Tab-separated table of C-alpha atoms and ligand atoms in Angstrom:
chain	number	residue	atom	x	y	z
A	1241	UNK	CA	43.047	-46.809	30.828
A	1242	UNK	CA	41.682	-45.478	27.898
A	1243	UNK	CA	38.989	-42.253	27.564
A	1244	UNK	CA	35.571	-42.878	28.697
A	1245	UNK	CA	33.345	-42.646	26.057
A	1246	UNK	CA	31.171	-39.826	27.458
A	1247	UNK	CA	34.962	-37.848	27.592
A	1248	UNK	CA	35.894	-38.867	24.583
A	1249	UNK	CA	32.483	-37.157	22.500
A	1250	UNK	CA	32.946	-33.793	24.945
A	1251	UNK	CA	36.734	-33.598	23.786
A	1252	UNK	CA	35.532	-33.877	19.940
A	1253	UNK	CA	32.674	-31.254	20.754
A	1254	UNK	CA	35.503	-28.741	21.874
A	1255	UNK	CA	37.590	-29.845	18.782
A	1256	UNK	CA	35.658	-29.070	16.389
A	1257	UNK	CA	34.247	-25.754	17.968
A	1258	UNK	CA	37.206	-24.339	18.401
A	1259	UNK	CA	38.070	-26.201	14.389
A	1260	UNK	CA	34.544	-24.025	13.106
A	1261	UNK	CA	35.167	-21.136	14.955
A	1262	UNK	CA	38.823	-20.797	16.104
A	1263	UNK	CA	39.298	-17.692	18.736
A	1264	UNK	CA	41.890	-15.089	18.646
A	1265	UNK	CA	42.019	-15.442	14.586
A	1266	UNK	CA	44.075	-12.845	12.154
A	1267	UNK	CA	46.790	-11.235	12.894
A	1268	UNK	CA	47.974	-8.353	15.989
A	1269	UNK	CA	49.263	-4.837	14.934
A	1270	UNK	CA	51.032	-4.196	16.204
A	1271	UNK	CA	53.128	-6.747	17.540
A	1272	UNK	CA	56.263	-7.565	19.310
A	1273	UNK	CA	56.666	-10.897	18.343
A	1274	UNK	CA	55.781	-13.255	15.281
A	1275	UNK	CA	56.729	-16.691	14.260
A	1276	UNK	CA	55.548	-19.140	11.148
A	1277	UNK	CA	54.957	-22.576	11.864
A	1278	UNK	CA	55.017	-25.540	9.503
A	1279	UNK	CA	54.412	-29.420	9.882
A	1280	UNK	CA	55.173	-30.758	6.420
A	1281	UNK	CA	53.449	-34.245	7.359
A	1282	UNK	CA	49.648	-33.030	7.505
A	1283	UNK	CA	49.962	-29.561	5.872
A	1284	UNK	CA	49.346	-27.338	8.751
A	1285	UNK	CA	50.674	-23.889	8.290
A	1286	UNK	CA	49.787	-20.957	10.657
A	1287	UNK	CA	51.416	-17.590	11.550
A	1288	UNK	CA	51.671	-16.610	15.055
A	1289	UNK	CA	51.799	-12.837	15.617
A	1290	UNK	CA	51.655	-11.595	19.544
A	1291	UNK	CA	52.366	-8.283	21.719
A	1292	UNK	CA	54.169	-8.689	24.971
A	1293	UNK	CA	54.125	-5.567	27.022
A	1294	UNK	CA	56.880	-4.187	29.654
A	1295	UNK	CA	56.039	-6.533	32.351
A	1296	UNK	CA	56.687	-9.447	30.143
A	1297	UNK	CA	53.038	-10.295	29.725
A	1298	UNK	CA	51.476	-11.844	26.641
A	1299	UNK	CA	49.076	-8.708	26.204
A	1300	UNK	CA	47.550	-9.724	22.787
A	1301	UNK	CA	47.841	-13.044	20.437
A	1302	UNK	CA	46.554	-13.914	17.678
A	1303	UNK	CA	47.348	-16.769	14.867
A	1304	UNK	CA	46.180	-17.305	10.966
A	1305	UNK	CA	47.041	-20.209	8.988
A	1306	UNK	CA	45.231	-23.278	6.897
A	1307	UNK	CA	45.413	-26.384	8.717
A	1308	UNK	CA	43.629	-30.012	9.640
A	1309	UNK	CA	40.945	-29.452	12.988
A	1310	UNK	CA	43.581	-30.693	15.338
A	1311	UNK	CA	46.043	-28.044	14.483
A	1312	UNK	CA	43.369	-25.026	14.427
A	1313	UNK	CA	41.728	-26.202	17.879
A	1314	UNK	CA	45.414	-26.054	19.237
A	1315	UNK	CA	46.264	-22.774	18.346
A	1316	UNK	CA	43.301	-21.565	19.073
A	1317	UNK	CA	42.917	-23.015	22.656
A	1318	UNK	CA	46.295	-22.036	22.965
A	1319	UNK	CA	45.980	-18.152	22.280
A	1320	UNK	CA	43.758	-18.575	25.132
A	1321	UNK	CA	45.410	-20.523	27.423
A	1322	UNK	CA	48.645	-17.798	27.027
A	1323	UNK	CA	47.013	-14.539	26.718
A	1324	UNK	CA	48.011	-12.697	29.874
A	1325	UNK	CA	50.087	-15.507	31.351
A	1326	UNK	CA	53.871	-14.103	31.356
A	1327	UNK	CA	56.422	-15.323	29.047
A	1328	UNK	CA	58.135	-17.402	32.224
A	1329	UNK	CA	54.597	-18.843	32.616
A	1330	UNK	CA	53.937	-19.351	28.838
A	1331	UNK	CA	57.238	-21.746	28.989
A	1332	UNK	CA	56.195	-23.820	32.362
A	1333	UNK	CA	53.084	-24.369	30.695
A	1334	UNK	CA	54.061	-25.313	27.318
A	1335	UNK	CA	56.397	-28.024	29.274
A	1336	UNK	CA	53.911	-29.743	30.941
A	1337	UNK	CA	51.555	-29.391	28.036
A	1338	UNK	CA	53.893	-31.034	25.883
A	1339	UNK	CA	55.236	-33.848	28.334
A	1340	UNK	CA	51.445	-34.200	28.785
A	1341	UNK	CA	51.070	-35.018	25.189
A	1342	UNK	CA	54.068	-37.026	24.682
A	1343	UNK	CA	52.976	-39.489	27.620
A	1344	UNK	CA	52.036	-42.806	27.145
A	1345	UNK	CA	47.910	-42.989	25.979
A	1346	UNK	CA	47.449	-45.974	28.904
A	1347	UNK	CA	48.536	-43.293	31.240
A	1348	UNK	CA	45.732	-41.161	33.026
A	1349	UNK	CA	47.088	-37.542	33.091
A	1350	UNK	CA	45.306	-35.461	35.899
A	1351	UNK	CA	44.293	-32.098	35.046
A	1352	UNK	CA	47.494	-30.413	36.507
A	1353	UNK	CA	46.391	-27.105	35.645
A	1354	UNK	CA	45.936	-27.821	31.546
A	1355	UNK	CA	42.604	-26.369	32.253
A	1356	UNK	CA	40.972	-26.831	28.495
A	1357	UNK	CA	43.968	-27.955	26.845
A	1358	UNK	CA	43.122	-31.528	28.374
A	1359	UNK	CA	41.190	-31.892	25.524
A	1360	UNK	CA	44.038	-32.642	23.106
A	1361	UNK	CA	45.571	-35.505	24.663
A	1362	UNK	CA	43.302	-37.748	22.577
A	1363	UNK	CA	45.915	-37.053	20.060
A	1364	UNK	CA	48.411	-39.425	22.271
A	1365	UNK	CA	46.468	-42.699	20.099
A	1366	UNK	CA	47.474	-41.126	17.517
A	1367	UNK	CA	51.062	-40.645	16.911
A	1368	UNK	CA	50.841	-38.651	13.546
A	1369	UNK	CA	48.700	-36.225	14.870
A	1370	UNK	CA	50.934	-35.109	17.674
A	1371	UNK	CA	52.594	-32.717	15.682
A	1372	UNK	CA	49.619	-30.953	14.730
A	1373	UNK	CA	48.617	-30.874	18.517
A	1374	UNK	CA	51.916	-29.254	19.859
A	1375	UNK	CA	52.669	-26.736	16.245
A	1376	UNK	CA	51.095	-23.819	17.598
A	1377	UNK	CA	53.164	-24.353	20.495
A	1378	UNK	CA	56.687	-24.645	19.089
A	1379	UNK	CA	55.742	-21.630	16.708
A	1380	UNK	CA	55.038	-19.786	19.688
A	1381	UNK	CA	58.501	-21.103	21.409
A	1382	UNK	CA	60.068	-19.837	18.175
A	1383	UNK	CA	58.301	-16.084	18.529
A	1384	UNK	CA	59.429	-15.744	21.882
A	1385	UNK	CA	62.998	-17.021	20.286
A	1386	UNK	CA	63.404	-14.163	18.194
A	1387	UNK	CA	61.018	-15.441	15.308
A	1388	UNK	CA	61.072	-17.164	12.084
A	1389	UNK	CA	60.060	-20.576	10.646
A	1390	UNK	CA	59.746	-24.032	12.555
A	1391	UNK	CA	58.795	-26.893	11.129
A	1392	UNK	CA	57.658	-30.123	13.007
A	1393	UNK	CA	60.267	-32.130	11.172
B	141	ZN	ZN1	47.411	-31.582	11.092
């Protein structure tokens, strides 16, 4: 079952909001934690940069980069979907963002708690674009890994 139509135009709205006027952009100082992200097939290039505080708590994120509108709606509705979730909860929801994502596009995903994120799994018709969906996410899996560069490839 594919997107209604009505869904479908809301999802692009918040795409290309969040593409115009991406939250949580530039960089945090200081920070904890910082990762670059790469995915050589579109272009999309973005550094992550984030404090995490003593309880384990994303306390501040922020991410800067060049990129296509999928890839700067995702890290910008990520920063804040994570911001103040802990690290433990950061991972839980990356999984089930990302199996969300890789699922087939026939297959209706319920909300499950993706809140706004929902709005990306129009990317799932669109195998190519994936990687731009979920780069902001593995950067962010590689700044909580000690940092870096990841690449989608
Ligand atoms: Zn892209």
């Amino acid at each position: 079952m594919q997107l209604p139509e009505e869904l479908r135009q809301l999802y692009q709205e918040v795409i290309l909001d969040h593409h115009r006027s991406p939250r949580n952009y530039g960089r945090v100082e200081p920070h904890t934690h910082d990762a670059e992200g790469y995915n050589p097939l579109c272009g999309d290039r973005l550094i992550l940069t984030l404090r995490i505080d003593n309880s384990d708590t994303i306390e501040d994120i922020r991410f800067e980069g060049d990129g296509c509108a999928i890839s700067r709606a995702s890290a910008s509705l990520m920063t804040e979907a994570v911001k103040g979730k802990t690290v433990q909860q950061v991972h839980a929801l990356f999984n089930q963002f990302h199996d969300a994502v890789m699922s087939d596009p026939d297959c209706v995903v319920t909300d499950a708690g993706l809140g706004k994120l929902a709005v990306l799994l129009g990317v799932r018709e669109f195998p190519t674009r994936i990687k731009c969906a979920t780069l902001a996410w593995h950067t962010l899996e590689q700044a909580l890994d000690g940092g870096g560069t990841t690449t989608t490839e």
